[in-house]
């Protein structure tokens, strides 16, 4: 199993999705010391995902989530530099922090939707799924899904 994971990580590195290049791991150093398979899967997931606290701070955000919040910045900002109040999310979902509190206190998932139109007339629907995280009382997994009418 370890050999398979090593080969998968090597392939991901070659395709530009690898964690070694982003994490700055030196050649020959063990990849397992830097990231677990779960962390790698989180970062390369097809959906934008983040772990958000009740306060609006982010504990983690994958590359797609960071790029959604900062489309002009390759790779997006690190999670500790993301501010909910200054992000597009606060405009699209002004009640998100209250919704997160409800999600955590009820222990149930919640889906929010918003529609965005760009200057070219393309319509995107953005869905935010809030999922309470097991074993914590103040964190939720935030998953963004973007449905575009031209895709």
Tab-separated table of N, CA and C in Angstrom:
chain	number	residue	atom	x	y	z
A	1	UNK	N	0.830	-1.192	0.000
A	1	UNK	CA	0.000	0.000	0.000
A	1	UNK	C	0.872	1.252	0.000
A	2	UNK	N	1.974	1.230	0.758
A	2	UNK	CA	2.868	2.378	0.813
A	2	UNK	C	3.468	2.700	-0.541
A	3	UNK	N	3.796	1.659	-1.320
A	3	UNK	CA	4.364	1.867	-2.653
A	3	UNK	C	3.343	2.512	-3.578
A	4	UNK	N	2.073	2.105	-3.444
A	4	UNK	CA	1.016	2.687	-4.272
A	4	UNK	C	0.855	4.171	-3.961
A	5	UNK	N	0.836	4.523	-2.679
A	5	UNK	CA	0.692	5.921	-2.281
A	5	UNK	C	1.881	6.735	-2.784
A	6	UNK	N	3.096	6.171	-2.687
A	6	UNK	CA	4.274	6.869	-3.187
A	6	UNK	C	4.148	7.137	-4.681
A	7	UNK	N	3.709	6.124	-5.449
A	7	UNK	CA	3.551	6.287	-6.895
A	7	UNK	C	2.480	7.326	-7.210
A	8	UNK	N	1.383	7.316	-6.473
A	8	UNK	CA	0.312	8.284	-6.678
A	8	UNK	C	0.812	9.701	-6.384
A	9	UNK	N	1.564	9.865	-5.300
A	9	UNK	CA	2.114	11.173	-4.961
A	9	UNK	C	3.097	11.643	-6.028
A	10	UNK	N	3.907	10.741	-6.552
A	10	UNK	CA	4.858	11.088	-7.604
A	10	UNK	C	4.124	11.546	-8.857
A	11	UNK	N	3.071	10.840	-9.236
A	11	UNK	CA	2.275	11.222	-10.394
A	11	UNK	C	1.634	12.583	-10.174
A	12	UNK	N	1.096	12.816	-8.990
A	12	UNK	CA	0.479	14.106	-8.681
A	12	UNK	C	1.510	15.232	-8.764
A	13	UNK	N	2.722	14.982	-8.293
A	13	UNK	CA	3.799	15.967	-8.392
A	13	UNK	C	4.099	16.302	-9.850
A	14	UNK	N	4.162	15.276	-10.683
A	14	UNK	CA	4.481	15.473	-12.090
A	14	UNK	C	3.393	16.283	-12.791
A	15	UNK	N	2.150	16.121	-12.365
A	15	UNK	CA	1.031	16.843	-12.972
A	15	UNK	C	0.838	18.230	-12.371
A	16	UNK	N	1.637	18.571	-11.372
A	16	UNK	CA	1.521	19.891	-10.766
A	16	UNK	C	0.536	19.953	-9.616
A	17	UNK	N	0.005	18.820	-9.200
A	17	UNK	CA	-0.926	18.785	-8.085
A	17	UNK	C	-0.269	18.282	-6.811
A	18	UNK	N	0.979	18.018	-6.861
A	18	UNK	CA	1.663	17.399	-5.733
A	18	UNK	C	1.867	18.346	-4.582
A	19	UNK	N	1.910	17.775	-3.404
A	19	UNK	CA	2.123	18.570	-2.192
A	19	UNK	C	3.596	18.864	-1.964
A	20	UNK	N	4.479	18.080	-2.561
A	20	UNK	CA	5.908	18.278	-2.305
A	20	UNK	C	6.375	19.640	-2.804
A	21	UNK	N	5.921	20.018	-4.010
A	21	UNK	CA	6.335	21.297	-4.570
A	21	UNK	C	5.797	22.449	-3.721
A	22	UNK	N	4.513	22.367	-3.320
A	22	UNK	CA	3.906	23.449	-2.534
A	22	UNK	C	4.478	23.493	-1.132
A	23	UNK	N	4.725	22.364	-0.537
A	23	UNK	CA	5.205	22.341	0.838
A	23	UNK	C	6.708	22.560	0.925
A	24	UNK	N	7.389	22.536	-0.200
A	24	UNK	CA	8.828	22.762	-0.213
A	24	UNK	C	9.620	21.592	0.337
A	25	UNK	N	9.164	20.374	0.117
A	25	UNK	CA	9.859	19.198	0.614
A	25	UNK	C	11.057	18.931	-0.275
A	26	UNK	N	12.163	18.733	0.338
A	26	UNK	CA	13.392	18.481	-0.413
A	26	UNK	C	13.328	17.114	-1.072
A	27	UNK	N	14.018	16.987	-2.197
A	27	UNK	CA	14.062	15.714	-2.914
A	27	UNK	C	14.681	14.650	-2.018
A	28	UNK	N	14.042	13.500	-1.962
A	28	UNK	CA	14.547	12.404	-1.154
A	28	UNK	C	13.990	12.393	0.265
A	29	UNK	N	13.363	13.485	0.701
A	29	UNK	CA	12.788	13.526	2.043
A	29	UNK	C	11.450	12.800	2.013
A	30	UNK	N	11.077	12.189	3.084
A	30	UNK	CA	9.838	11.436	3.138
A	30	UNK	C	8.638	12.359	3.007
A	31	UNK	N	7.747	12.040	2.068
A	31	UNK	CA	6.538	12.838	1.866
A	31	UNK	C	5.566	12.661	3.016
A	32	UNK	N	5.586	11.504	3.673
A	32	UNK	CA	4.655	11.245	4.755
A	32	UNK	C	4.889	12.145	5.960
A	33	UNK	N	6.078	12.701	6.093
A	33	UNK	CA	6.351	13.597	7.208
A	33	UNK	C	5.618	14.921	7.037
A	34	UNK	N	5.351	15.327	5.793
A	34	UNK	CA	4.746	16.628	5.535
A	34	UNK	C	3.224	16.564	5.470
A	35	UNK	N	2.655	15.563	4.821
A	35	UNK	CA	1.214	15.508	4.617
A	35	UNK	C	0.723	14.074	4.681
A	36	UNK	N	-0.429	13.926	5.304
A	36	UNK	CA	-1.058	12.613	5.321
A	36	UNK	C	-1.868	12.456	4.037
A	37	UNK	N	-2.253	11.241	3.687
A	37	UNK	CA	-3.101	11.056	2.506
A	37	UNK	C	-4.409	11.852	2.601
A	38	UNK	N	-4.955	11.981	3.804
A	38	UNK	CA	-6.191	12.761	3.970
A	38	UNK	C	-5.963	14.233	3.658
A	39	UNK	N	-4.814	14.776	4.072
A	39	UNK	CA	-4.494	16.172	3.779
A	39	UNK	C	-4.301	16.383	2.287
A	40	UNK	N	-3.677	15.429	1.635
A	40	UNK	CA	-3.470	15.524	0.193
A	40	UNK	C	-4.816	15.473	-0.524
A	41	UNK	N	-5.668	14.542	-0.132
A	41	UNK	CA	-6.986	14.417	-0.755
A	41	UNK	C	-7.800	15.691	-0.564
A	42	UNK	N	-7.730	16.288	0.624
A	42	UNK	CA	-8.436	17.538	0.921
A	42	UNK	C	-7.958	18.635	-0.024
A	43	UNK	N	-6.646	18.751	-0.194
A	43	UNK	CA	-6.101	19.848	-0.987
A	43	UNK	C	-6.389	19.705	-2.475
A	44	UNK	N	-6.458	18.497	-2.999
A	44	UNK	CA	-6.679	18.317	-4.434
A	44	UNK	C	-8.127	17.938	-4.763
A	45	UNK	N	-9.027	18.054	-3.807
A	45	UNK	CA	-10.431	17.718	-4.034
A	45	UNK	C	-11.019	18.580	-5.152
A	46	UNK	N	-11.986	18.040	-5.901
A	46	UNK	CA	-12.566	18.796	-7.007
A	46	UNK	C	-13.446	19.961	-6.575
A	47	UNK	N	-13.886	19.961	-5.330
A	47	UNK	CA	-14.716	21.058	-4.814
A	47	UNK	C	-13.892	21.958	-3.905
A	48	UNK	N	-14.299	23.214	-3.850
A	48	UNK	CA	-13.670	24.157	-2.928
A	48	UNK	C	-14.146	23.819	-1.521
A	49	UNK	N	-13.202	23.578	-0.608
A	49	UNK	CA	-13.559	23.190	0.757
A	49	UNK	C	-12.700	23.947	1.762
A	50	UNK	N	-13.307	24.202	2.930
A	50	UNK	CA	-12.576	24.858	4.005
A	50	UNK	C	-13.155	24.414	5.337
A	51	UNK	N	-12.341	24.520	6.369
A	51	UNK	CA	-12.804	24.299	7.737
A	51	UNK	C	-12.884	25.678	8.363
A	52	UNK	N	-14.093	26.035	8.801
A	52	UNK	CA	-14.356	27.380	9.310
A	52	UNK	C	-14.864	27.314	10.739
A	53	UNK	N	-14.438	28.259	11.557
A	53	UNK	CA	-14.889	28.346	12.946
A	53	UNK	C	-16.126	29.226	13.054
A	54	UNK	N	-16.795	29.146	14.199
A	54	UNK	CA	-17.956	29.990	14.458
A	54	UNK	C	-17.602	31.472	14.376
A	55	UNK	N	-16.366	31.801	14.661
A	55	UNK	CA	-15.909	33.196	14.640
A	55	UNK	C	-15.726	33.731	13.223
A	56	UNK	N	-15.703	32.837	12.226
A	56	UNK	CA	-15.466	33.248	10.853
A	56	UNK	C	-14.026	33.043	10.413
A	57	UNK	N	-13.170	32.596	11.327
A	57	UNK	CA	-11.780	32.303	10.975
A	57	UNK	C	-11.716	30.946	10.280
A	58	UNK	N	-10.703	30.779	9.455
A	58	UNK	CA	-10.509	29.527	8.732
A	58	UNK	C	-9.340	28.767	9.326
A	59	UNK	N	-9.565	27.491	9.635
A	59	UNK	CA	-8.486	26.623	10.115
A	59	UNK	C	-7.746	25.978	8.951
A	60	UNK	N	-8.466	25.724	7.869
A	60	UNK	CA	-7.871	25.099	6.687
A	60	UNK	C	-8.712	25.483	5.485
A	61	UNK	N	-8.069	25.529	4.326
A	61	UNK	CA	-8.776	25.794	3.072
A	61	UNK	C	-7.978	25.145	1.950
A	62	UNK	N	-8.675	24.401	1.085
A	62	UNK	CA	-7.936	23.778	-0.010
A	62	UNK	C	-7.672	24.803	-1.113
A	63	UNK	N	-6.885	24.399	-2.078
A	63	UNK	CA	-6.445	25.324	-3.126
A	63	UNK	C	-7.623	25.911	-3.896
A	64	UNK	N	-8.609	25.097	-4.236
A	64	UNK	CA	-9.765	25.605	-4.991
A	64	UNK	C	-10.527	26.654	-4.200
A	65	UNK	N	-10.662	26.474	-2.893
A	65	UNK	CA	-11.358	27.453	-2.057
A	65	UNK	C	-10.583	28.770	-2.036
A	66	UNK	N	-9.269	28.678	-1.846
A	66	UNK	CA	-8.438	29.891	-1.801
A	66	UNK	C	-8.477	30.619	-3.138
A	67	UNK	N	-8.459	29.880	-4.241
A	67	UNK	CA	-8.517	30.507	-5.559
A	67	UNK	C	-9.882	31.125	-5.837
A	68	UNK	N	-10.961	30.537	-5.309
A	68	UNK	CA	-12.295	31.113	-5.449
A	68	UNK	C	-12.345	32.478	-4.771
A	69	UNK	N	-11.743	32.579	-3.596
A	69	UNK	CA	-11.766	33.842	-2.864
A	69	UNK	C	-10.823	34.881	-3.444
A	70	UNK	N	-9.763	34.439	-4.099
A	70	UNK	CA	-8.773	35.350	-4.698
A	70	UNK	C	-8.425	34.868	-6.092
A	71	UNK	N	-9.343	35.062	-7.064
A	71	UNK	CA	-9.116	34.493	-8.396
A	71	UNK	C	-7.866	35.001	-9.107
A	72	UNK	N	-7.379	36.191	-8.792
A	72	UNK	CA	-6.196	36.715	-9.450
A	72	UNK	C	-4.894	36.236	-8.841
A	73	UNK	N	-4.974	35.600	-7.680
A	73	UNK	CA	-3.782	35.166	-6.959
A	73	UNK	C	-3.624	33.662	-7.122
A	74	UNK	N	-2.601	33.239	-7.843
A	74	UNK	CA	-2.377	31.810	-8.081
A	74	UNK	C	-2.221	31.069	-6.762
A	75	UNK	N	-3.043	30.065	-6.552
A	75	UNK	CA	-2.988	29.286	-5.322
A	75	UNK	C	-3.771	29.905	-4.186
A	76	UNK	N	-4.102	31.186	-4.294
A	76	UNK	CA	-4.866	31.872	-3.258
A	76	UNK	C	-4.056	32.113	-2.006
A	77	UNK	N	-4.606	32.907	-1.085
A	77	UNK	CA	-3.892	33.221	0.154
A	77	UNK	C	-3.905	32.041	1.118
A	78	UNK	N	-2.962	32.009	2.074
A	78	UNK	CA	-3.003	30.950	3.084
A	78	UNK	C	-4.249	31.118	3.957
A	79	UNK	N	-4.763	30.012	4.545
A	79	UNK	CA	-5.996	30.071	5.324
A	79	UNK	C	-5.989	31.118	6.438
A	80	UNK	N	-4.842	31.312	7.104
A	80	UNK	CA	-4.829	32.266	8.217
A	80	UNK	C	-4.886	33.719	7.746
A	81	UNK	N	-4.808	33.952	6.434
A	81	UNK	CA	-4.936	35.303	5.894
A	81	UNK	C	-6.306	35.560	5.278
A	82	UNK	N	-7.182	34.566	5.304
A	82	UNK	CA	-8.522	34.722	4.748
A	82	UNK	C	-9.433	35.314	5.818
A	83	UNK	N	-10.115	36.368	5.463
A	83	UNK	CA	-11.062	36.995	6.382
A	83	UNK	C	-12.456	36.873	5.788
A	84	UNK	N	-13.383	36.273	6.528
A	84	UNK	CA	-14.751	36.130	6.027
A	84	UNK	C	-15.356	37.490	5.719
A	85	UNK	N	-15.165	38.449	6.622
A	85	UNK	CA	-15.773	39.767	6.463
A	85	UNK	C	-15.303	40.476	5.200
A	86	UNK	N	-14.077	40.204	4.760
A	86	UNK	CA	-13.517	40.867	3.578
A	86	UNK	C	-13.631	40.015	2.319
A	87	UNK	N	-14.278	38.864	2.414
A	87	UNK	CA	-14.354	37.956	1.264
A	87	UNK	C	-15.677	38.117	0.527
A	88	UNK	N	-15.710	37.591	-0.687
A	88	UNK	CA	-16.924	37.591	-1.497
A	88	UNK	C	-18.032	36.777	-0.823
A	89	UNK	N	-17.651	35.838	0.032
A	89	UNK	CA	-18.653	35.021	0.733
A	89	UNK	C	-19.568	35.876	1.603
A	90	UNK	N	-19.033	36.937	2.207
A	90	UNK	CA	-19.860	37.789	3.076
A	90	UNK	C	-20.893	38.562	2.272
A	91	UNK	N	-20.616	38.800	0.994
A	91	UNK	CA	-21.572	39.474	0.120
A	91	UNK	C	-22.602	38.470	-0.402
A	92	UNK	N	-22.118	37.304	-0.829
A	92	UNK	CA	-23.011	36.293	-1.390
A	92	UNK	C	-23.897	35.641	-0.331
A	93	UNK	N	-23.345	35.459	0.869
A	93	UNK	CA	-24.054	34.775	1.955
A	93	UNK	C	-23.903	35.598	3.239
A	94	UNK	N	-24.616	36.725	3.351
A	94	UNK	CA	-24.428	37.605	4.508
A	94	UNK	C	-24.766	36.952	5.853
A	95	UNK	N	-25.613	35.948	5.852
A	95	UNK	CA	-25.984	35.301	7.117
A	95	UNK	C	-25.177	34.030	7.379
A	96	UNK	N	-24.037	33.855	6.689
A	96	UNK	CA	-23.270	32.609	6.783
A	96	UNK	C	-22.830	32.293	8.209
A	97	UNK	N	-22.355	33.279	8.953
A	97	UNK	CA	-21.897	33.001	10.328
A	97	UNK	C	-23.050	32.523	11.204
A	98	UNK	N	-24.216	33.133	11.063
A	98	UNK	CA	-25.390	32.679	11.824
A	98	UNK	C	-25.799	31.283	11.383
A	99	UNK	N	-25.715	31.017	10.084
A	99	UNK	CA	-26.049	29.685	9.569
A	99	UNK	C	-25.078	28.629	10.082
A	100	UNK	N	-23.799	28.995	10.201
A	100	UNK	CA	-22.796	28.078	10.739
A	100	UNK	C	-23.117	27.745	12.191
A	101	UNK	N	-23.494	28.749	12.972
A	101	UNK	CA	-23.850	28.509	14.377
A	101	UNK	C	-25.033	27.558	14.478
A	102	UNK	N	-26.051	27.755	13.629
A	102	UNK	CA	-27.207	26.854	13.627
A	102	UNK	C	-26.782	25.432	13.255
A	103	UNK	N	-25.943	25.324	12.263
A	103	UNK	CA	-25.467	24.016	11.798
A	103	UNK	C	-24.764	23.265	12.923
A	104	UNK	N	-23.885	23.962	13.648
A	104	UNK	CA	-23.139	23.333	14.736
A	104	UNK	C	-24.068	22.964	15.889
A	105	UNK	N	-24.946	23.886	16.279
A	105	UNK	CA	-25.809	23.635	17.436
A	105	UNK	C	-26.857	22.564	17.156
A	106	UNK	N	-27.353	22.488	15.945
A	106	UNK	CA	-28.341	21.462	15.590
A	106	UNK	C	-27.682	20.139	15.214
A	107	UNK	N	-26.409	20.197	14.811
A	107	UNK	CA	-25.719	18.989	14.389
A	107	UNK	C	-26.200	18.464	13.055
A	108	UNK	N	-26.734	19.352	12.216
A	108	UNK	CA	-27.282	18.946	10.925
A	108	UNK	C	-26.652	19.763	9.800
A	109	UNK	N	-26.521	19.128	8.644
A	109	UNK	CA	-25.997	19.815	7.462
A	109	UNK	C	-27.004	20.849	6.968
A	110	UNK	N	-26.480	21.844	6.288
A	110	UNK	CA	-27.327	22.896	5.750
A	110	UNK	C	-26.765	23.301	4.388
A	111	UNK	N	-27.659	23.556	3.417
A	111	UNK	CA	-27.237	23.978	2.086
A	111	UNK	C	-27.801	25.370	1.815
A	112	UNK	N	-26.921	26.278	1.386
A	112	UNK	CA	-27.301	27.644	1.039
A	112	UNK	C	-26.992	27.847	-0.435
A	113	UNK	N	-27.798	28.668	-1.113
A	113	UNK	CA	-27.566	28.905	-2.546
A	113	UNK	C	-27.615	30.393	-2.843
A	114	UNK	N	-26.798	30.781	-3.825
A	114	UNK	CA	-26.758	32.161	-4.292
A	114	UNK	C	-26.509	32.141	-5.793
A	115	UNK	N	-27.049	33.121	-6.502
A	115	UNK	CA	-26.850	33.214	-7.941
A	115	UNK	C	-25.978	34.429	-8.234
A	116	UNK	N	-25.014	34.231	-9.117
A	116	UNK	CA	-24.081	35.292	-9.485
A	116	UNK	C	-24.102	35.456	-10.992
A	117	UNK	N	-24.183	36.686	-11.462
A	117	UNK	CA	-24.115	36.980	-12.903
A	117	UNK	C	-22.860	37.800	-13.163
A	118	UNK	N	-22.115	37.417	-14.199
A	118	UNK	CA	-20.938	38.212	-14.545
A	118	UNK	C	-21.291	39.206	-15.647
A	119	UNK	N	-20.334	40.034	-16.034
A	119	UNK	CA	-20.586	41.087	-17.014
A	119	UNK	C	-20.934	40.535	-18.400
A	120	UNK	N	-20.544	39.303	-18.689
A	120	UNK	CA	-20.855	38.689	-19.983
A	120	UNK	C	-22.239	38.048	-19.998
A	121	UNK	N	-22.949	38.086	-18.885
A	121	UNK	CA	-24.284	37.515	-18.808
A	121	UNK	C	-24.320	36.061	-18.408
A	122	UNK	N	-23.169	35.489	-18.077
A	122	UNK	CA	-23.114	34.112	-17.625
A	122	UNK	C	-23.654	34.034	-16.201
A	123	UNK	N	-24.480	33.040	-15.951
A	123	UNK	CA	-25.081	32.874	-14.628
A	123	UNK	C	-24.462	31.665	-13.942
A	124	UNK	N	-23.988	31.866	-12.742
A	124	UNK	CA	-23.443	30.784	-11.927
A	124	UNK	C	-24.275	30.677	-10.666
A	125	UNK	N	-24.577	29.452	-10.284
A	125	UNK	CA	-25.208	29.219	-8.998
A	125	UNK	C	-24.138	28.663	-8.073
A	126	UNK	N	-23.986	29.290	-6.932
A	126	UNK	CA	-23.007	28.848	-5.955
A	126	UNK	C	-23.762	28.228	-4.783
A	127	UNK	N	-23.460	26.979	-4.510
A	127	UNK	CA	-24.054	26.283	-3.364
A	127	UNK	C	-22.993	26.145	-2.286
A	128	UNK	N	-23.377	26.429	-1.069
A	128	UNK	CA	-22.494	26.245	0.073
A	128	UNK	C	-23.136	25.185	0.960
A	129	UNK	N	-22.403	24.122	1.205
A	129	UNK	CA	-22.875	23.082	2.108
A	129	UNK	C	-22.100	23.204	3.409
A	130	UNK	N	-22.816	23.333	4.501
A	130	UNK	CA	-22.213	23.407	5.832
A	130	UNK	C	-22.413	22.059	6.506
A	131	UNK	N	-21.342	21.457	6.947
A	131	UNK	CA	-21.403	20.143	7.593
A	131	UNK	C	-20.711	20.230	8.941
A	132	UNK	N	-21.427	19.948	10.038
A	132	UNK	CA	-20.764	19.979	11.344
A	132	UNK	C	-19.685	18.905	11.415
A	133	UNK	N	-18.604	19.214	12.086
A	133	UNK	CA	-17.491	18.269	12.189
A	133	UNK	C	-17.580	17.500	13.493
A	134	UNK	N	-17.429	16.209	13.408
A	134	UNK	CA	-17.484	15.335	14.573
A	134	UNK	C	-16.327	15.638	15.518
A	135	UNK	N	-16.611	15.672	16.801
A	135	UNK	CA	-15.561	15.845	17.798
A	135	UNK	C	-15.196	17.288	18.085
A	136	UNK	N	-15.927	18.242	17.535
A	136	UNK	CA	-15.652	19.649	17.804
A	136	UNK	C	-16.974	20.392	17.954
A	137	UNK	N	-16.950	21.461	18.708
A	137	UNK	CA	-18.179	22.222	18.927
A	137	UNK	C	-18.158	23.577	18.246
A	138	UNK	N	-17.077	23.876	17.533
A	138	UNK	CA	-17.047	25.193	16.898
A	138	UNK	C	-16.497	25.191	15.478
A	139	UNK	N	-16.408	24.040	14.820
A	139	UNK	CA	-15.912	23.987	13.446
A	139	UNK	C	-16.933	23.339	12.518
A	140	UNK	N	-16.983	23.834	11.282
A	140	UNK	CA	-17.800	23.207	10.243
A	140	UNK	C	-16.951	23.056	8.997
A	141	UNK	N	-17.300	22.075	8.184
A	141	UNK	CA	-16.684	21.922	6.872
A	141	UNK	C	-17.558	22.699	5.911
A	142	UNK	N	-16.968	23.650	5.196
A	142	UNK	CA	-17.681	24.466	4.218
A	142	UNK	C	-17.273	23.970	2.841
A	143	UNK	N	-18.243	23.523	2.050
A	143	UNK	CA	-17.973	23.040	0.701
A	143	UNK	C	-18.697	23.937	-0.292
A	144	UNK	N	-17.979	24.490	-1.252
A	144	UNK	CA	-18.562	25.324	-2.301
A	144	UNK	C	-18.690	24.509	-3.565
A	145	UNK	N	-19.836	24.604	-4.214
A	145	UNK	CA	-20.033	23.977	-5.504
A	145	UNK	C	-20.548	25.052	-6.444
A	146	UNK	N	-19.901	25.201	-7.592
A	146	UNK	CA	-20.286	26.241	-8.538
A	146	UNK	C	-20.886	25.569	-9.763
A	147	UNK	N	-22.126	25.926	-10.058
A	147	UNK	CA	-22.820	25.390	-11.236
A	147	UNK	C	-22.956	26.537	-12.224
A	148	UNK	N	-22.332	26.402	-13.366
A	148	UNK	CA	-22.352	27.457	-14.366
A	148	UNK	C	-23.259	27.058	-15.511
A	149	UNK	N	-23.961	28.037	-16.085
A	149	UNK	CA	-24.848	27.716	-17.209
A	149	UNK	C	-24.100	27.442	-18.505
A	150	UNK	N	-22.790	27.735	-18.540
A	150	UNK	CA	-22.004	27.462	-19.744
A	150	UNK	C	-21.105	26.250	-19.597
A	151	UNK	N	-21.301	25.440	-18.574
A	151	UNK	CA	-20.480	24.225	-18.372
A	151	UNK	C	-21.297	23.002	-18.656
